[in-house]
Every structure is written in C-alpha cells, then in structure tokens.
PDB file of C-alpha atoms in Angstrom:
ATOM      1  CA  MET A   5     120.197 102.485 104.281  1.00 49.00           C
ATOM      2  CA  GLY A   6     123.344 102.562 106.376  1.00 55.00           C
ATOM      3  CA  THR A   7     124.234 106.274 106.168  1.00 64.00           C
ATOM      4  CA  ASP A   8     124.392 109.024 108.732  1.00 81.00           C
ATOM      5  CA  PRO A   9     120.847 109.624 110.149  1.00 81.00           C
ATOM      6  CA  LEU A  10     121.069 113.349 109.466  1.00 87.00           C
ATOM      7  CA  MET A  11     122.094 112.704 105.859  1.00 85.00           C
ATOM      8  CA  GLU A  12     119.235 110.211 105.519  1.00 85.00           C
ATOM      9  CA  ASN A  13     116.795 112.901 106.663  1.00 87.00           C
ATOM     10  CA  TYR A  14     118.168 115.373 104.132  1.00 86.00           C
ATOM     11  CA  LEU A  15     117.933 112.776 101.370  1.00 85.00           C
ATOM     12  CA  ALA A  16     114.335 111.984 102.320  1.00 83.00           C
ATOM     13  CA  LEU A  17     113.521 115.678 102.301  1.00 85.00           C
ATOM     14  CA  ALA A  18     115.040 116.074  98.840  1.00 82.00           C
ATOM     15  CA  VAL A  19     113.199 113.016  97.500  1.00 79.00           C
ATOM     16  CA  SER A  20     109.961 114.240  99.057  1.00 80.00           C
ATOM     17  CA  ILE A  21     110.311 117.664  97.435  1.00 81.00           C
ATOM     18  CA  LEU A  22     111.429 116.418  94.038  1.00 71.00           C
ATOM     19  CA  ALA A  23     108.840 113.641  93.823  1.00 71.00           C
ATOM     20  CA  ASN A  24     106.092 115.679  95.493  1.00 72.00           C
ATOM     21  CA  ALA A  25     105.640 112.776  97.909  1.00 74.00           C
ATOM     22  CA  SER A  26     105.069 112.401 101.623  1.00 77.00           C
ATOM     23  CA  PRO A  27     108.100 111.936 103.883  1.00 81.00           C
ATOM     24  CA  GLU A  28     106.860 108.406 104.651  1.00 79.00           C
ATOM     25  CA  LEU A  29     106.991 107.449 100.977  1.00 76.00           C
ATOM     26  CA  ALA A  30     110.390 109.091 100.605  1.00 79.00           C
ATOM     27  CA  PHE A  31     111.814 107.030 103.479  1.00 81.00           C
ATOM     28  CA  GLU A  32     110.205 103.898 102.057  1.00 78.00           C
ATOM     29  CA  TYR A  33     111.860 104.631  98.733  1.00 75.00           C
ATOM     30  CA  LEU A  34     115.252 105.166 100.361  1.00 78.00           C
ATOM     31  CA  ASP A  35     114.985 102.095 102.609  1.00 77.00           C
ATOM     32  CA  LYS A  36     113.448  99.555 100.264  1.00 73.00           C
ATOM     33  CA  GLY A  37     113.893 101.021  96.808  1.00 67.00           C
ATOM     34  CA  LYS A  38     110.131 100.956  96.267  1.00 59.00           C
ATOM     35  CA  PRO A  39     109.013 103.390  93.604  1.00 58.00           C
ATOM     36  CA  ILE A  40     107.167 106.441  94.789  1.00 58.00           C
ATOM     37  CA  GLY A  41     103.683 106.782  93.488  1.00 56.00           C
ATOM     38  CA  TRP A  42     101.469 103.776  94.017  1.00 54.00           C
ATOM     39  CA  ARG A  43     101.148 101.431  96.949  1.00 57.00           C
ATOM     40  CA  LYS A  44      99.844  97.924  96.673  1.00 59.00           C
ATOM     41  CA  ARG A  45      96.639  96.916  98.373  1.00 60.00           C
ATOM     42  CA  LYS A  46      98.481  94.550 100.727  1.00 61.00           C
ATOM     43  CA  ASP A  47     100.727  97.387 101.944  1.00 72.00           C
ATOM     44  CA  ILE A  48      97.791  99.256 103.499  1.00 81.00           C
ATOM     45  CA  THR A  49      97.038  98.202 107.064  1.00 84.00           C
ATOM     46  CA  GLU A  50      93.946  98.694 109.218  1.00 87.00           C
ATOM     47  CA  GLU A  51      95.905 101.391 111.048  1.00 88.00           C
ATOM     48  CA  ASP A  52      96.488 103.189 107.728  1.00 88.00           C
ATOM     49  CA  VAL A  53      92.748 103.145 107.045  1.00 91.00           C
ATOM     50  CA  LEU A  54      92.051 104.574 110.512  1.00 92.00           C
ATOM     51  CA  ASP A  55      94.560 107.327 109.793  1.00 91.00           C
ATOM     52  CA  MET A  56      92.843 108.029 106.463  1.00 92.00           C
ATOM     53  CA  VAL A  57      89.502 108.384 108.240  1.00 94.00           C
ATOM     54  CA  LYS A  58      91.046 110.768 110.786  1.00 92.00           C
ATOM     55  CA  LEU A  59      92.675 112.838 108.058  1.00 91.00           C
ATOM     56  CA  LYS A  60      89.345 113.105 106.252  1.00 93.00           C
ATOM     57  CA  ASN A  61      87.060 113.726 109.229  1.00 92.00           C
ATOM     58  CA  GLU A  62      89.196 115.503 111.808  1.00 92.00           C
ATOM     59  CA  HIS A  63      91.719 117.347 109.647  1.00 91.00           C
ATOM     60  CA  ARG A  64      89.342 117.950 106.710  1.00 92.00           C
ATOM     61  CA  LEU A  65      91.802 116.835 104.033  1.00 92.00           C
ATOM     62  CA  THR A  66      90.434 116.051 100.595  1.00 93.00           C
ATOM     63  CA  TYR A  67      90.574 112.576  99.092  1.00 94.00           C
ATOM     64  CA  LYS A  68      93.189 113.894  96.685  1.00 89.00           C
ATOM     65  CA  GLN A  69      95.399 115.168  99.526  1.00 88.00           C
ATOM     66  CA  ILE A  70      95.119 111.870 101.381  1.00 89.00           C
ATOM     67  CA  ALA A  71      95.856 110.004  98.149  1.00 86.00           C
ATOM     68  CA  GLU A  72      99.085 111.975  97.742  1.00 81.00           C
ATOM     69  CA  ILE A  73     100.155 111.042 101.262  1.00 82.00           C
ATOM     70  CA  TYR A  74      99.544 107.336 100.720  1.00 82.00           C
ATOM     71  CA  GLY A  75     100.555 107.122  97.077  1.00 78.00           C
ATOM     72  CA  MET A  76      97.152 105.885  95.960  1.00 83.00           C
ATOM     73  CA  SER A  77      94.382 107.167  93.745  1.00 85.00           C
ATOM     74  CA  LYS A  78      91.737 109.407  95.273  1.00 90.00           C
ATOM     75  CA  ASP A  79      89.064 106.876  94.277  1.00 92.00           C
ATOM     76  CA  ALA A  80      90.876 104.114  96.184  1.00 90.00           C
ATOM     77  CA  ILE A  81      91.051 106.336  99.265  1.00 93.00           C
ATOM     78  CA  ARG A  82      87.365 107.241  99.006  1.00 95.00           C
ATOM     79  CA  HIS A  83      86.421 103.590  98.614  1.00 94.00           C
ATOM     80  CA  ARG A  84      88.458 102.507 101.647  1.00 93.00           C
ATOM     81  CA  ILE A  85      87.023 105.250 103.858  1.00 95.00           C
ATOM     82  CA  GLN A  86      83.450 104.509 102.774  1.00 94.00           C
ATOM     83  CA  ARG A  87      83.898 100.754 103.244  1.00 93.00           C
ATOM     84  CA  TYR A  88      85.362 101.324 106.718  1.00 92.00           C
ATOM     85  CA  SER A  89      82.497 103.663 107.646  1.00 89.00           C
ATOM     86  CA  LYS A  90      79.867 101.151 106.498  1.00 91.00           C
ATOM     87  CA  ARG A  91      81.538  98.455 108.595  1.00 88.00           C
ATOM     88  CA  ILE A  92      81.446 100.699 111.673  1.00 85.00           C
ATOM     89  CA  TRP A  93      77.782 101.626 111.082  1.00 82.00           C
ATOM     90  CA  ARG A  94      76.916  97.937 110.706  1.00 83.00           C
ATOM     91  CA  ARG A  95      78.593  97.152 114.037  1.00 80.00           C
ATOM     92  CA  GLN A  96      76.680  99.958 115.744  1.00 80.00           C
ATOM     93  CA  ASP A  97      73.396  98.736 114.257  1.00 78.00           C
ATOM     94  CA  ASP A  98      74.130  95.184 115.444  1.00 78.00           C
ATOM     95  CA  LYS A  99      74.852  96.429 118.976  1.00 79.00           C
ATOM     96  CA  ALA A 100      71.662  98.519 119.004  1.00 78.00           C
ATOM     97  CA  ALA A 101      69.644  95.495 117.879  1.00 79.00           C
ATOM     98  CA  GLY A 102      71.278  93.330 120.539  1.00 75.00           C
ATOM     99  CA  GLN A 103      72.936  91.035 118.042  1.00 65.00           C
ATOM    100  CA  PRO A 104      76.521  89.991 118.570  1.00 62.00           C
ATOM    101  CA  GLY A 105      78.506  91.489 115.723  1.00 55.00           C
ATOM    102  CA  PRO A 106      81.881  90.508 114.339  1.00 59.00           C
ATOM    103  CA  THR A 107      84.727  91.127 116.730  1.00 57.00           C
ATOM    104  CA  ALA A 108      87.117  92.449 114.121  1.00 51.00           C
TER     105      ALA A 108
END
C-alpha cells in the first residue's frame, strides 16, 4: 500500500468496521483491492481449513461466524469442515486396518 504502517492499521480498522469484515479481509482489500465479501475457492489453503476446524471445535464459533471471518457462505464453511473431517476419519480407519493411506 505504501503508506505509514500506523495509518494502514487505522484504515484497516475503519474498513473492517464499516464493511463488518475481519481485519484479514480488510488488509487484503487495502493491499490488493479485492472486494470484501466473497473469497474464491482457490484462495482458501489447507491451513485456512485447519483454522476453520479449530475455530469450530476449539473456540465453538458457529458456521456463520467463521463464514464472516473468511468471507464465504456458511454452507461453504460447513462443507469444507465436514469434508476435512471425513478425510481425517478415513486416514485413521486406514491406519487402524493396517493399510497405507494417502500421505497428504
């Protein structure tokens, strides 16, 4: 963005408040000019999905709250968390059965 870091933080705070968005989305908007609201499927990393699972299971956030953080629909968040959980359960079942499972 090229401005004073303190000013950038204030701008992100203002954008976050006005757009009712997470600070991450506000900084993304300021840095890249991406609209706040919806993220594309390719923008979500495996690390993001792990964070979603932690927010749901450890911090007890609702799908709607997580969706607001990531700028996605609550159904998309639910689907990603469920798909991730099924993949983990499948790996555990493969290990219990003595079958080599996928490494990733």
